[in-house]
């Protein structure tokens, strides 16, 4: 069964304290791994799409990497405005091409 | 700013009311989606439209009725809802429904059923 597990569930950082969020996945025929940021009461905001192991993408303080079993979202020198829930999702090559989400990591960055 | 626009942002309705949620995208996408999200949970897929035709219904109760009037618009008609249907309803779109395409979400419509 296709599955996505995110860890930790919650993470509290001091401003400037770099860290990584983990997304482990089991999927039959990965067709894309997606990272989203979600602020309270709002829809998920797209961050990155990764397609193959070894791929990396960067945007401001965020960098996403992908292996055959997991993805990491590295946050360098975070700021309070980076506080949000970060969602990881995968799509398989099955009949429905569903987006399968993890339960998210709630990140709080203290000033 | 998201290019998927949803209205209204907030809706309160009684269990006997009929209301609609509306969604519009101008990215030329040919796949549109409705998701439901409860507090502290990830979004759950409800419906997928591909080229204006309903392609996936995730066993959603008939009190939710989707409609795709054209390639840019998606509606969700609501009737005889239950309090447990209160949630954030998200519209989304992608270039097409093929695997690998990025799905872009709107800001959502908060629905409260009283």
Coordinates of C-alpha atoms in Angstrom, one line a residue:
Chain A
X1 CA 0.0 0.0 0.0
X2 CA 1.3 3.5 -0.9
X3 CA 2.2 5.4 2.2
X4 CA 3.9 8.7 3.3
X5 CA 5.3 9.3 6.7
X6 CA 6.5 12.6 7.9
X7 CA 8.7 13.3 10.9
X8 CA 8.9 14.9 13.3
X9 CA 5.2 15.8 13.9
X10 CA 6.2 19.1 15.3
X11 CA 9.5 21.0 15.5
X12 CA 10.4 24.1 17.4
X13 CA 13.5 26.1 16.3
X14 CA 15.2 29.3 17.3
X15 CA 15.5 31.8 14.5
X16 CA 18.7 31.0 12.6
X17 CA 18.8 27.4 13.8
X18 CA 19.0 25.2 10.7
X19 CA 17.2 21.8 10.6
X20 CA 15.6 19.2 8.3
X21 CA 12.2 17.7 7.9
X22 CA 11.8 14.1 6.8
X23 CA 9.4 12.5 4.4
X24 CA 9.6 8.7 4.0
X25 CA 7.5 7.1 1.3
X26 CA 6.5 3.7 0.0
X27 CA 4.9 3.9 -3.4
X28 CA 4.6 1.7 -6.5
X29 CA 6.1 3.7 -9.3
X30 CA 6.9 7.2 -8.0
X31 CA 5.6 9.8 -10.5
X32 CA 6.5 12.8 -8.3
X33 CA 7.1 13.9 -4.8
X34 CA 5.7 17.3 -3.8
X35 CA 6.3 19.6 -0.9
X36 CA 3.7 22.2 0.2
X37 CA 3.6 24.8 2.9
X38 CA 0.3 25.4 4.7
X39 CA -0.5 28.4 6.9
X40 CA -3.3 28.1 9.4
X41 CA -6.7 28.4 7.7
X42 CA -5.3 28.6 4.2
X43 CA -4.8 26.2 1.3
X44 CA -1.5 24.4 0.7
X45 CA 1.1 26.5 -1.1
X46 CA 3.2 24.6 -3.6
X47 CA 7.0 24.6 -2.9
X48 CA 8.7 21.9 -4.9
X49 CA 8.3 18.9 -7.2
X50 CA 11.0 16.2 -7.3
X51 CA 10.9 13.3 -9.8
X52 CA 14.0 11.2 -9.4
X53 CA 16.5 10.1 -6.8
X54 CA 19.4 12.6 -6.5
X55 CA 17.3 15.6 -7.6
X56 CA 17.6 18.7 -5.5
X57 CA 15.6 22.0 -5.6
X58 CA 16.1 25.3 -3.7
X59 CA 14.0 28.3 -3.0
X60 CA 15.2 31.0 -0.6
X61 CA 16.0 29.2 2.7
X62 CA 14.5 25.9 1.6
X63 CA 16.1 23.0 -0.1
X64 CA 14.4 19.8 -1.0
X65 CA 16.3 16.5 -1.8
X66 CA 15.1 13.1 -2.9
X67 CA 16.4 9.5 -2.5
X68 CA 14.7 6.3 -3.4
X69 CA 13.0 6.0 0.0
X70 CA 12.8 9.5 1.4
X71 CA 12.9 13.2 0.9
X72 CA 14.3 15.9 3.1
X73 CA 13.3 19.6 3.4
X74 CA 16.3 21.5 4.7
X75 CA 15.6 24.8 6.3
X76 CA 18.7 27.1 6.5
X77 CA 18.7 29.9 9.0
X78 CA 14.9 30.0 9.4
X79 CA 12.9 33.1 10.2
X80 CA 9.7 33.3 12.2
X81 CA 7.8 33.7 8.9
X82 CA 8.8 30.2 8.0
X83 CA 6.5 28.9 10.7
X84 CA 3.8 26.7 9.1
X85 CA 2.8 23.1 8.5
X86 CA 4.9 21.5 5.8
X87 CA 3.2 18.7 3.8
X88 CA 4.8 16.1 1.7
X89 CA 2.8 14.1 -0.9
X90 CA 3.5 11.6 -3.6
X91 CA 1.7 10.5 -6.8
X92 CA 1.9 7.0 -8.1
X93 CA 1.3 5.7 -11.6
X94 CA -1.9 3.9 -10.6
X95 CA -5.3 4.3 -12.1
X96 CA -6.3 7.3 -10.0
X97 CA -3.0 9.1 -9.9
X98 CA -4.0 10.2 -6.4
X99 CA -1.9 12.7 -4.4
X100 CA -1.1 10.8 -1.2
X101 CA -0.3 13.1 1.7
X102 CA 1.7 12.7 4.8
X103 CA 0.3 14.1 8.1
X104 CA 2.7 17.1 8.0
X105 CA 5.3 18.7 10.2
X106 CA 4.2 21.7 12.2
X107 CA 7.2 24.1 12.3
X108 CA 7.4 26.9 14.8
X109 CA 10.4 29.3 14.6
X110 CA 10.9 31.5 17.6
X111 CA 12.4 34.9 17.3
Chain B
X1 CA -0.7 34.7 -4.6
X2 CA -2.5 31.5 -5.7
X3 CA -4.0 31.5 -9.1
X4 CA -6.9 29.3 -8.0
X5 CA -9.6 31.5 -6.6
X6 CA -12.4 30.2 -4.3
X7 CA -15.5 31.9 -3.1
X8 CA -16.9 32.3 -0.6
X9 CA -14.0 32.2 1.9
X10 CA -16.4 31.4 4.7
X11 CA -19.9 29.9 4.7
X12 CA -22.3 29.0 7.5
X13 CA -25.3 26.9 6.5
X14 CA -28.1 25.1 8.1
X15 CA -28.7 21.4 7.6
X16 CA -31.7 22.1 5.3
X17 CA -30.0 24.8 3.2
X18 CA -28.7 24.6 -0.4
X19 CA -25.5 26.4 -1.1
X20 CA -22.6 26.3 -3.6
X21 CA -18.9 26.7 -3.4
X22 CA -17.2 28.2 -6.5
X23 CA -13.7 27.9 -7.9
X24 CA -12.0 29.5 -10.9
X25 CA -8.5 29.1 -12.4
X26 CA -6.9 31.0 -15.3
X27 CA -3.8 28.9 -15.8
X28 CA -5.3 26.9 -18.7
X29 CA -5.3 23.7 -16.6
X30 CA -7.5 20.9 -17.8
X31 CA -7.8 19.0 -14.5
X32 CA -9.6 20.4 -11.4
X33 CA -10.1 18.9 -8.0
X34 CA -12.2 19.2 -4.8
X35 CA -10.5 18.2 -1.6
X36 CA -11.8 18.3 2.0
X37 CA -9.6 19.0 4.9
X38 CA -10.4 18.6 8.6
X39 CA -8.4 20.3 11.4
X40 CA -4.9 18.9 11.8
X41 CA -5.4 16.4 9.0
X42 CA -4.0 16.4 5.4
X43 CA -6.4 17.1 2.5
X44 CA -8.6 14.2 1.3
X45 CA -9.6 13.9 -2.3
X46 CA -13.3 14.1 -3.2
X47 CA -13.6 14.6 -6.9
X48 CA -11.5 14.9 -10.0
X49 CA -12.6 16.5 -13.3
X50 CA -10.5 15.9 -16.4
X51 CA -11.3 17.9 -19.5
X52 CA -14.6 19.0 -17.9
X53 CA -15.7 15.4 -17.3
X54 CA -15.9 13.8 -13.8
X55 CA -13.2 11.1 -13.8
X56 CA -13.0 10.3 -10.1
X57 CA -15.5 10.3 -7.3
X58 CA -14.0 9.1 -4.0
X59 CA -17.3 7.6 -2.8
X60 CA -18.5 11.0 -1.7
X61 CA -22.1 11.2 -0.3
X62 CA -24.6 12.5 -2.8
X63 CA -25.3 15.6 -0.6
X64 CA -22.1 16.9 -2.3
X65 CA -22.7 17.5 -6.1
X66 CA -19.8 18.7 -8.2
X67 CA -20.2 20.6 -11.5
X68 CA -17.7 21.8 -14.1
X69 CA -19.4 24.4 -16.3
X70 CA -16.3 25.0 -18.4
X71 CA -12.5 24.4 -18.3
X72 CA -12.0 27.3 -15.9
X73 CA -14.8 26.9 -13.4
X74 CA -15.7 24.3 -10.8
X75 CA -18.6 24.3 -8.4
X76 CA -19.5 22.2 -5.5
X77 CA -23.2 22.2 -4.7
X78 CA -24.2 21.4 -1.1
X79 CA -27.5 20.1 0.1
X80 CA -28.7 18.6 3.4
X81 CA -25.3 18.6 4.9
X82 CA -24.5 17.3 8.4
X83 CA -22.4 19.1 11.1
X84 CA -19.6 16.6 10.5
X85 CA -19.3 18.0 7.0
X86 CA -17.9 21.2 8.5
X87 CA -14.3 21.6 7.1
X88 CA -12.0 23.5 4.8
X89 CA -13.0 22.7 1.2
X90 CA -10.1 23.1 -1.2
X91 CA -10.2 23.5 -4.9
X92 CA -7.1 22.7 -7.0
X93 CA -6.0 22.4 -10.5
X94 CA -3.2 20.8 -12.6
X95 CA -2.1 20.9 -16.2
X96 CA -3.9 17.6 -16.7
X97 CA -4.7 14.7 -14.5
X98 CA -1.6 12.7 -15.5
X99 CA 0.7 11.6 -12.8
X100 CA 3.7 13.8 -12.2
X101 CA 1.8 17.1 -12.8
X102 CA 1.9 19.5 -9.9
X103 CA -1.4 20.2 -8.2
X104 CA -2.0 23.9 -7.2
X105 CA -4.5 24.7 -4.5
X106 CA -6.7 27.6 -3.8
X107 CA -7.0 29.2 -0.4
X108 CA -10.1 27.2 0.5
X109 CA -13.7 27.8 1.6
X110 CA -14.4 27.3 5.3
X111 CA -17.7 25.6 5.7
X112 CA -19.6 25.4 9.0
X113 CA -22.8 23.4 9.1
X114 CA -25.1 24.3 12.0

